[in-house]
Amino acid sequence: MKAPLSLAAVFDRLLAAYGAQSWWPADSAFEVMIGAVLTQNTAWVNVEKALGRLRETVAFEADAIVALAPDVLAAAIRPAGYFNVKARRLQAFCAWLQAQGGIEGLAGRPTAALRTDMLAVHGVGPETADDMLLYALERPVFVVDAYTRRAFSRLGRISGDESYEEIRALFEEELPARTDLFKEYHALIVTHGKEVCRPRPRCEACCLRHDCQHGMGG
Ligand code: SF4
């Protein structure tokens, strides 16, 4: 059996196959952060609708969102699903952000300590925190998601049973710590997972099929 591809080699193949994805689709770092909460357990198309309605309802600022009546906030973000839960999470996150002095107040804080603080905020799990750190705050933190776990276990790079932190460490240790690379890589994995390495994979159309344990029938 062939040795599994390096993470750098997988990146090169995905980039050649799909082209640059240039994520995250947002106008500001704050919008990235709000989107990272709203995108939990829902498709991005629903997040876009929720962001549009939220923008029509309230000024796009942490203090305005904190001050909004919870039921009004929940109604605004309804398209994102789990809207009562997400309204509570958004207000908790925005209150935390206010207490830090806003996004400017996060600048210069060491990434590991900042990540630990973010994970203590109600409703902020590892993927949400890492979305924010990478795409809003330009920190070299790799975002792991279900697409990552599925594709890289099929490729033979992981067993699939590893913890979030173990998979994140694998990517961060094997790749150069560059935010542009981490952003593009995560976006490419999402595209790959949606278009080709689906629950029922389209291996015949995959740029990795000759080096994939699953694709080769392994
Ligand atoms: S060959 Fe198949 S299983 Fe392997 S990465 Fe490609 S689509 Fe996924």
XYZ file of N, CA and C and ligand atoms in Angstrom:
662
model
N 0.842 -1.203 0.000
C 0.000 0.000 0.000
C 0.879 1.256 0.000
N 0.506 2.239 -0.808
C 1.267 3.491 -0.867
C 1.198 4.234 0.462
N 2.260 5.014 0.732
C 2.216 5.869 1.928
C 1.201 6.984 1.695
N 0.465 7.387 2.726
C -0.497 8.483 2.546
C 0.210 9.765 2.118
N -0.504 10.606 1.411
C 0.053 11.884 0.962
C 0.356 12.800 2.141
N 1.362 13.648 1.945
C 1.606 14.695 2.948
C 0.459 15.700 2.890
N 0.294 16.451 3.966
C -0.768 17.465 3.980
C -0.492 18.541 2.936
N 0.785 18.837 2.719
C 1.131 19.835 1.701
C 0.744 19.338 0.309
N 0.977 18.044 0.050
C 0.638 17.484 -1.269
C -0.879 17.483 -1.485
N -1.634 17.161 -0.432
C -3.100 17.198 -0.559
C -3.554 18.620 -0.869
N -2.976 19.578 -0.177
C -3.344 20.978 -0.434
C -3.105 21.338 -1.896
N -1.942 20.982 -2.404
C -1.617 21.328 -3.803
C -2.625 20.714 -4.772
N -3.008 19.477 -4.513
C -3.983 18.815 -5.402
C -5.344 19.512 -5.323
N -5.762 19.801 -4.113
C -7.088 20.432 -3.952
C -7.103 21.811 -4.598
N -6.024 22.549 -4.411
C -5.961 23.895 -4.993
C -5.987 23.812 -6.517
N -5.255 22.850 -7.063
C -5.254 22.689 -8.526
C -6.635 22.274 -9.028
N -7.329 21.459 -8.247
C -8.630 20.943 -8.688
C -9.746 21.975 -8.569
N -9.755 22.736 -7.475
C -10.901 23.620 -7.194
C -10.595 25.102 -7.361
N -9.314 25.459 -7.405
C -8.945 26.873 -7.467
C -9.059 27.522 -6.094
N -8.537 28.748 -5.991
C -8.545 29.451 -4.702
C -9.978 29.769 -4.280
N -10.295 29.487 -3.038
C -11.652 29.712 -2.518
C -11.793 31.101 -1.884
N -10.666 31.625 -1.381
C -10.612 32.994 -0.834
C -11.712 33.276 0.187
N -11.795 32.450 1.197
C -12.728 32.676 2.305
C -12.161 33.689 3.278
N -12.987 34.227 4.188
C -14.360 33.936 4.578
C -15.262 34.975 3.957
N -16.466 34.651 3.498
C -17.322 35.666 2.890
C -17.918 36.610 3.925
N -17.260 37.751 4.184
C -17.762 38.724 5.173
C -17.107 40.068 4.901
N -17.787 41.134 5.349
C -17.263 42.483 5.128
C -16.375 42.976 6.265
N -16.421 42.306 7.400
C -15.644 42.787 8.543
C -15.310 41.621 9.466
N -14.327 41.846 10.344
C -13.960 40.814 11.319
C -15.144 40.500 12.235
N -15.908 41.526 12.601
C -17.061 41.287 13.476
C -18.093 40.411 12.765
N -18.303 40.656 11.499
C -19.259 39.830 10.743
C -18.780 38.373 10.665
N -17.467 38.163 10.538
C -16.936 36.798 10.568
C -17.317 36.130 11.882
N -17.149 36.869 12.981
C -17.410 36.292 14.301
C -18.888 35.947 14.481
N -19.750 36.845 14.048
C -21.191 36.582 14.144
C -21.547 35.380 13.259
N -20.992 35.365 12.067
C -21.251 34.250 11.153
C -20.757 32.920 11.709
N -19.650 32.953 12.451
C -19.103 31.717 13.019
C -20.057 31.111 14.045
N -20.769 31.948 14.763
C -21.778 31.433 15.718
C -23.001 30.947 14.942
N -23.440 31.744 13.990
C -24.668 31.390 13.268
C -24.514 30.126 12.419
N -23.307 29.841 11.962
C -23.128 28.710 11.046
C -23.095 27.358 11.751
N -23.137 27.371 13.068
C -23.153 26.089 13.781
C -24.378 25.274 13.347
N -24.137 24.078 12.877
C -25.215 23.138 12.494
C -26.160 23.660 11.425
N -25.688 24.502 10.546
C -26.550 24.928 9.447
C -25.712 25.280 8.224
N -26.370 25.313 7.080
C -25.671 25.641 5.837
C -25.444 27.145 5.736
N -24.401 27.519 5.015
C -24.029 28.930 4.923
C -25.136 29.779 4.292
N -25.884 29.208 3.369
C -26.954 29.965 2.722
C -27.957 30.471 3.762
N -28.188 29.700 4.806
C -29.103 30.132 5.870
C -28.466 31.226 6.727
N -27.171 31.138 6.901
C -26.450 32.171 7.661
C -26.544 33.513 6.927
N -26.397 33.472 5.623
C -26.476 34.720 4.847
C -27.836 35.386 5.015
N -28.893 34.570 5.007
C -30.229 35.134 5.212
C -30.338 35.737 6.609
N -29.833 35.023 7.599
C -29.906 35.513 8.986
C -29.093 36.794 9.148
N -27.922 36.854 8.534
C -27.095 38.064 8.631
C -27.807 39.251 7.988
N -28.464 39.002 6.862
C -29.198 40.077 6.191
C -30.326 40.608 7.066
N -31.075 39.705 7.671
C -32.184 40.128 8.548
C -31.655 40.822 9.805
N -30.556 40.330 10.315
C -29.972 40.935 11.514
C -29.533 42.370 11.225
N -28.950 42.550 10.063
C -28.490 43.887 9.656
C -29.664 44.864 9.522
N -30.816 44.354 9.106
C -32.007 45.213 8.990
C -32.621 45.514 10.351
N -32.264 44.714 11.351
C -32.900 44.823 12.671
C -32.109 45.698 13.626
N -30.789 45.641 13.537
C -29.958 46.258 14.573
C -28.626 46.701 13.959
N -28.005 47.707 14.580
C -26.658 48.099 14.146
C -25.723 46.907 14.349
N -24.826 46.725 13.426
C -23.954 45.552 13.437
C -22.788 45.789 14.381
N -23.107 45.903 15.660
C -22.097 46.169 16.678
C -22.412 45.349 17.918
N -21.369 45.000 18.654
C -21.555 44.119 19.809
C -22.507 44.725 20.834
N -22.358 46.010 21.154
C -23.205 46.580 22.215
C -24.663 46.634 21.789
N -24.916 46.875 20.504
C -26.299 46.914 20.024
C -26.932 45.524 20.081
N -26.163 44.509 19.776
C -26.697 43.136 19.817
C -26.948 42.707 21.267
N -26.063 43.096 22.156
C -26.269 42.778 23.578
C -27.541 43.440 24.103
N -27.803 44.665 23.642
C -28.942 45.438 24.167
C -30.285 45.012 23.562
N -30.246 44.223 22.491
C -31.481 43.838 21.813
C -32.277 42.846 22.676
N -33.598 42.974 22.647
C -34.432 42.000 23.361
C -34.172 40.612 22.770
N -33.981 39.593 23.616
C -33.638 38.259 23.106
C -34.626 37.726 22.078
N -35.927 38.002 22.273
C -36.894 37.462 21.311
C -36.794 38.173 19.956
N -36.429 39.441 19.987
C -36.249 40.183 18.722
C -35.010 39.663 17.986
N -33.952 39.422 18.748
C -32.731 38.869 18.139
C -33.013 37.476 17.565
N -33.705 36.659 18.327
C -34.020 35.300 17.860
C -34.842 35.349 16.571
N -35.806 36.272 16.512
C -36.634 36.377 15.304
C -35.779 36.799 14.106
N -34.827 37.700 14.348
C -33.986 38.196 13.249
C -33.119 37.084 12.657
N -32.631 36.197 13.513
C -31.692 35.172 13.022
C -32.393 33.842 12.768
N -33.694 33.860 12.728
C -34.489 32.638 12.561
C -34.000 31.741 11.405
N -33.637 32.302 10.228
C -33.230 31.422 9.119
C -32.025 30.537 9.457
N -31.227 30.917 10.463
C -30.031 30.129 10.783
C -30.363 28.874 11.591
N -31.624 28.732 12.029
C -31.996 27.559 12.814
C -31.523 27.673 14.255
N -32.106 26.851 15.139
C -31.752 26.889 16.573
C -31.664 28.339 17.046
N -32.646 29.144 16.630
C -32.489 30.599 16.769
C -32.522 31.091 18.202
N -33.280 30.407 19.080
C -33.258 30.835 20.487
C -31.905 30.538 21.125
N -31.378 29.359 20.825
C -30.059 28.984 21.347
C -28.997 29.929 20.804
N -29.054 30.183 19.499
C -28.028 31.028 18.877
C -28.148 32.483 19.322
N -29.351 32.933 19.623
C -29.517 34.301 20.137
C -28.807 34.425 21.486
N -28.981 33.423 22.339
C -28.288 33.451 23.644
C -26.777 33.414 23.431
N -26.353 32.587 22.501
C -24.910 32.474 22.257
C -24.332 33.779 21.691
N -25.076 34.374 20.775
C -24.601 35.636 20.184
C -24.476 36.714 21.247
N -25.476 36.807 22.122
C -25.423 37.849 23.160
C -24.301 37.560 24.152
N -24.092 36.293 24.473
C -22.991 35.954 25.389
C -21.652 36.308 24.747
N -21.517 35.994 23.472
C -20.248 36.297 22.803
C -20.037 37.808 22.693
N -21.082 38.523 22.312
C -20.944 39.975 22.160
C -20.646 40.652 23.504
N -21.244 40.145 24.578
C -20.952 40.701 25.914
C -19.493 40.450 26.269
N -19.020 39.264 25.949
C -17.599 38.956 26.202
C -16.695 39.885 25.381
N -17.058 40.070 24.122
C -16.240 40.915 23.243
C -16.204 42.360 23.763
N -17.361 42.841 24.202
C -17.414 44.187 24.803
C -16.445 44.284 25.978
N -16.494 43.267 26.831
C -15.671 43.277 28.046
C -14.175 43.245 27.725
N -13.841 42.740 26.530
C -12.430 42.703 26.114
C -11.979 44.024 25.489
N -12.926 44.946 25.310
C -12.587 46.188 24.620
C -12.780 46.075 23.118
N -13.659 45.162 22.706
C -13.917 44.986 21.274
C -12.795 44.221 20.591
N -12.883 44.144 19.279
C -11.875 43.391 18.522
C -10.487 44.008 18.716
N -10.439 45.327 18.826
C -9.143 45.987 19.036
C -8.504 45.513 20.345
N -9.345 45.238 21.316
C -8.846 44.803 22.622
C -8.224 43.413 22.592
N -8.496 42.652 21.519
C -7.932 41.302 21.419
C -6.552 41.305 20.771
N -6.232 42.401 20.082
C -4.954 42.487 19.368
C -3.800 42.378 20.361
N -2.799 41.635 19.986
C -1.605 41.550 20.829
C -1.701 40.503 21.914
N -2.908 39.942 22.126
C -3.001 38.901 23.156
C -2.480 37.578 22.583
N -1.710 36.835 23.364
C -1.181 35.559 22.854
C -2.320 34.635 22.412
N -2.107 33.965 21.298
C -3.178 33.164 20.690
C -3.691 32.068 21.620
N -2.798 31.347 22.266
C -3.240 30.212 23.099
C -4.123 30.696 24.252
N -3.728 31.782 24.895
C -4.510 32.297 26.023
C -5.842 32.857 25.538
N -5.810 33.515 24.406
C -7.036 34.071 23.835
C -8.005 32.940 23.487
N -7.475 31.882 22.897
C -8.318 30.730 22.529
C -8.955 30.121 23.774
N -8.178 29.987 24.831
C -8.718 29.431 26.085
C -9.849 30.301 26.608
N -9.681 31.608 26.559
C -10.733 32.523 27.019
C -11.981 32.402 26.142
N -11.774 32.303 24.843
C -12.925 32.204 23.933
C -13.706 30.923 24.189
N -13.000 29.845 24.471
C -13.665 28.560 24.698
C -14.483 28.566 25.988
N -14.227 29.529 26.854
C -14.995 29.632 28.101
C -16.292 30.417 27.905
N -16.471 31.016 26.734
C -17.694 31.788 26.453
C -18.815 30.823 26.092
N -19.992 31.079 26.615
C -21.149 30.221 26.345
C -21.359 30.036 24.829
N -21.390 28.796 24.402
C -21.713 28.509 23.007
C -20.543 28.564 22.049
N -19.344 28.823 22.545
C -18.171 28.860 21.659
C -17.360 27.577 21.854
N -17.457 26.687 20.877
C -16.673 25.453 20.896
C -15.414 25.622 20.076
N -14.603 24.561 19.977
C -13.309 24.677 19.282
C -13.429 25.155 17.829
N -14.381 24.612 17.078
C -14.467 25.016 15.661
C -14.871 26.481 15.539
N -15.815 26.910 16.363
C -16.246 28.312 16.323
C -15.106 29.236 16.729
N -14.416 28.889 17.805
C -13.287 29.721 18.260
C -12.217 29.803 17.172
N -11.943 28.675 16.543
C -10.875 28.657 15.544
C -11.284 29.378 14.260
N -12.573 29.295 13.896
C -13.067 30.126 12.786
C -12.769 31.598 13.067
N -13.086 32.016 14.280
C -12.890 33.427 14.639
C -11.410 33.795 14.676
N -10.620 32.922 15.291
C -9.186 33.224 15.418
C -8.523 33.320 14.051
N -8.858 32.385 13.176
C -8.202 32.363 11.870
C -8.742 33.445 10.939
N -10.064 33.475 10.772
C -10.620 34.331 9.725
C -10.881 35.769 10.180
N -11.128 35.983 11.467
C -11.382 37.351 11.940
C -10.127 37.990 12.517
N -9.299 37.175 13.182
C -8.174 37.746 13.920
C -6.822 37.410 13.314
N -6.840 36.673 12.189
C -5.601 36.396 11.454
C -4.576 35.646 12.299
N -5.053 34.732 13.134
C -4.125 33.917 13.927
C -3.933 32.566 13.216
N -2.713 32.017 13.227
C -2.451 30.753 12.514
C -2.964 29.541 13.296
N -4.272 29.371 13.270
C -4.940 28.258 13.964
C -5.712 27.482 12.906
N -5.525 26.172 12.857
C -6.199 25.392 11.825
C -7.604 25.019 12.270
N -8.574 25.229 11.399
C -9.975 24.903 11.701
C -10.253 23.468 11.244
N -10.719 22.664 12.175
C -11.064 21.270 11.872
C -12.588 21.159 11.836
N -13.104 20.463 10.851
C -14.552 20.247 10.832
C -14.851 18.822 10.379
N -16.127 18.519 10.221
C -16.514 17.147 9.865
C -15.974 16.758 8.495
N -15.848 17.717 7.584
C -15.285 17.418 6.263
C -13.827 16.991 6.385
N -13.095 17.649 7.286
C -11.683 17.317 7.499
C -11.557 15.874 8.001
N -12.347 15.579 9.005
C -12.281 14.246 9.607
C -12.623 13.169 8.563
N -13.651 13.418 7.767
C -14.085 12.414 6.788
C -13.034 12.202 5.695
N -12.580 13.288 5.082
C -11.652 13.146 3.955
C -10.305 12.573 4.402
N -9.783 13.058 5.532
C -8.430 12.640 5.905
C -8.407 11.256 6.552
N -9.518 10.799 7.058
C -9.558 9.397 7.497
C -9.632 8.498 6.271
N -10.378 8.891 5.261
C -10.432 8.083 4.034
C -9.070 8.055 3.340
N -8.360 9.173 3.408
C -7.029 9.245 2.794
C -5.990 8.430 3.565
N -6.311 8.082 4.801
C -5.388 7.298 5.614
C -4.460 8.139 6.468
N -4.743 9.455 6.559
C -3.891 10.312 7.394
C -4.288 10.277 8.862
N -5.519 9.981 9.150
C -5.986 9.862 10.537
C -6.894 8.635 10.606
N -7.151 8.192 11.839
C -8.067 7.047 11.979
C -9.516 7.523 11.931
N -9.728 8.781 12.304
C -11.086 9.322 12.373
C -11.608 9.392 13.790
N -10.908 8.706 14.708
C -11.351 8.700 16.114
C -10.621 9.748 16.950
N -9.705 10.464 16.342
C -8.922 11.442 17.101
C -9.815 12.579 17.614
N -9.347 13.232 18.644
C -10.059 14.405 19.162
C -9.849 15.580 18.205
N -10.691 16.581 18.365
C -10.519 17.816 17.595
C -9.087 18.325 17.754
N -8.615 18.380 18.990
C -7.295 18.968 19.261
C -6.169 18.148 18.625
N -6.332 16.848 18.574
C -5.296 16.009 17.947
C -5.220 16.281 16.448
N -6.365 16.437 15.819
C -6.340 16.699 14.368
C -5.803 18.109 14.102
N -6.200 19.046 14.914
C -5.679 20.418 14.764
C -4.150 20.417 14.910
N -3.653 19.684 15.904
C -2.202 19.628 16.136
C -1.485 19.011 14.936
N -2.087 17.981 14.336
C -1.466 17.353 13.162
C -1.246 18.379 12.053
N -2.285 19.140 11.739
C -2.180 20.129 10.660
C -1.201 21.244 11.035
N -1.279 21.696 12.273
C -0.429 22.826 12.672
C 1.038 22.424 12.762
N 1.299 21.158 13.052
C 2.694 20.712 13.159
C 3.285 20.381 11.788
N 2.445 19.903 10.883
C 2.987 19.461 9.577
C 3.057 20.601 8.555
N 2.269 21.630 8.766
C 2.235 22.734 7.791
C 2.922 23.963 8.361
N 3.441 24.839 7.497
C 3.968 26.108 7.996
C 2.836 26.947 8.594
N 3.130 27.665 9.671
C 2.101 28.415 10.401
C 1.765 29.714 9.671
N 1.023 29.562 8.564
C 0.650 30.740 7.747
C -0.866 30.848 7.698
N -1.366 32.018 8.059
C -2.822 32.180 8.069
C -3.412 32.044 6.666
N -2.716 32.559 5.662
C -3.270 32.451 4.308
C -3.403 30.989 3.886
N -2.414 30.177 4.241
C -2.457 28.747 3.923
C -3.581 28.052 4.698
N -3.695 28.341 5.974
C -4.708 27.678 6.801
C -6.125 28.052 6.334
N -6.307 29.296 5.968
C -7.632 29.725 5.480
C -7.992 28.981 4.199
N -7.061 29.011 3.271
C -7.329 28.410 1.966
C -7.508 26.901 2.090
N -6.704 26.287 2.938
C -6.772 24.825 3.092
C -8.143 24.426 3.652
N -8.564 25.100 4.699
C -9.874 24.771 5.291
C -10.990 24.962 4.270
N -10.943 26.051 3.537
C -11.980 26.314 2.532
C -11.973 25.233 1.450
N -10.788 24.806 1.040
C -10.695 23.752 0.015
C -11.244 22.429 0.536
N -10.977 22.131 1.796
C -11.506 20.887 2.382
C -13.035 20.922 2.381
N -13.610 22.071 2.698
C -15.073 22.191 2.698
C -15.620 21.965 1.279
N -14.999 22.596 0.313
C -15.447 22.410 -1.076
C -15.318 20.947 -1.494
N -14.188 20.358 -1.151
C -13.955 18.945 -1.476
C -15.016 18.051 -0.813
N -15.316 18.348 0.440
C -16.287 17.536 1.174
C -17.705 17.693 0.658
N -18.015 18.870 0.153
C -19.365 19.093 -0.373
C -19.532 18.542 -1.784
N -18.470 18.680 -2.580
C -18.619 18.355 -4.000
C -18.191 16.927 -4.355
N -17.190 16.402 -3.664
C -16.626 15.119 -4.093
C -16.554 14.090 -2.950
N -15.878 14.437 -1.887
C -15.726 13.477 -0.785
C -16.944 13.574 0.133
N -18.077 13.264 -0.435
C -19.362 13.339 0.262
C -19.550 12.095 1.125
N -20.641 12.039 1.876
C -20.894 10.802 2.633
C -20.798 9.573 1.718
N -21.408 9.670 0.518
C -21.150 8.649 -0.510
C -20.185 9.290 -1.506
N -18.888 8.968 -1.423
C -17.878 9.732 -2.175
C -17.938 9.502 -3.681
N -17.586 10.547 -4.411
C -17.504 10.456 -5.879
C -16.030 10.253 -6.251
N -15.487 9.114 -5.877
C -14.048 8.880 -6.038
C -13.609 8.965 -7.500
N -14.481 8.602 -8.400
C -14.103 8.619 -9.812
C -13.790 10.043 -10.285
N -14.297 11.043 -9.570
C -14.074 12.443 -9.949
C -13.036 13.124 -9.053
N -12.340 12.347 -8.240
C -11.489 12.945 -7.195
C -10.036 13.062 -7.632
N -9.446 14.212 -7.345
C -8.044 14.482 -7.671
C -7.082 13.687 -6.779
N -7.596 13.044 -5.756
C -6.754 12.315 -4.803
C -6.907 10.798 -4.932
N -7.700 10.355 -5.905
C -8.128 8.952 -5.901
C -6.970 7.960 -6.009
N -5.868 8.351 -6.692
C -4.770 7.393 -6.866
C -3.907 7.267 -5.606
N -4.161 8.128 -4.624
C -3.376 8.101 -3.385
C -4.264 7.951 -2.161
N -5.491 7.559 -2.375
C -6.439 7.501 -1.260
C -6.763 6.050 -0.927
N -6.658 5.699 0.334
C -6.922 4.308 0.732
C -8.354 3.911 0.410
N -9.283 4.828 0.636
C -10.696 4.530 0.346
C -10.921 4.479 -1.159
N -10.354 5.469 -1.855
C -10.562 5.554 -3.298
C -9.964 4.382 -4.054
N -8.918 3.793 -3.474
C -8.284 2.633 -4.119
C -8.919 1.333 -3.646
N -9.982 1.485 -2.850
C -10.674 0.286 -2.367
C -10.054 -0.284 -1.108
N -9.188 0.533 -0.436
C -8.509 0.070 0.773
C -9.352 0.168 2.011
S -10.749 9.205 -3.488
Fe -12.853 9.160 -2.704
S -12.680 8.806 -0.498
Fe -10.665 9.446 -1.241
S -10.607 11.656 -0.909
Fe -11.317 11.305 -2.995
S -13.569 11.260 -2.858
Fe -12.745 11.024 -0.767
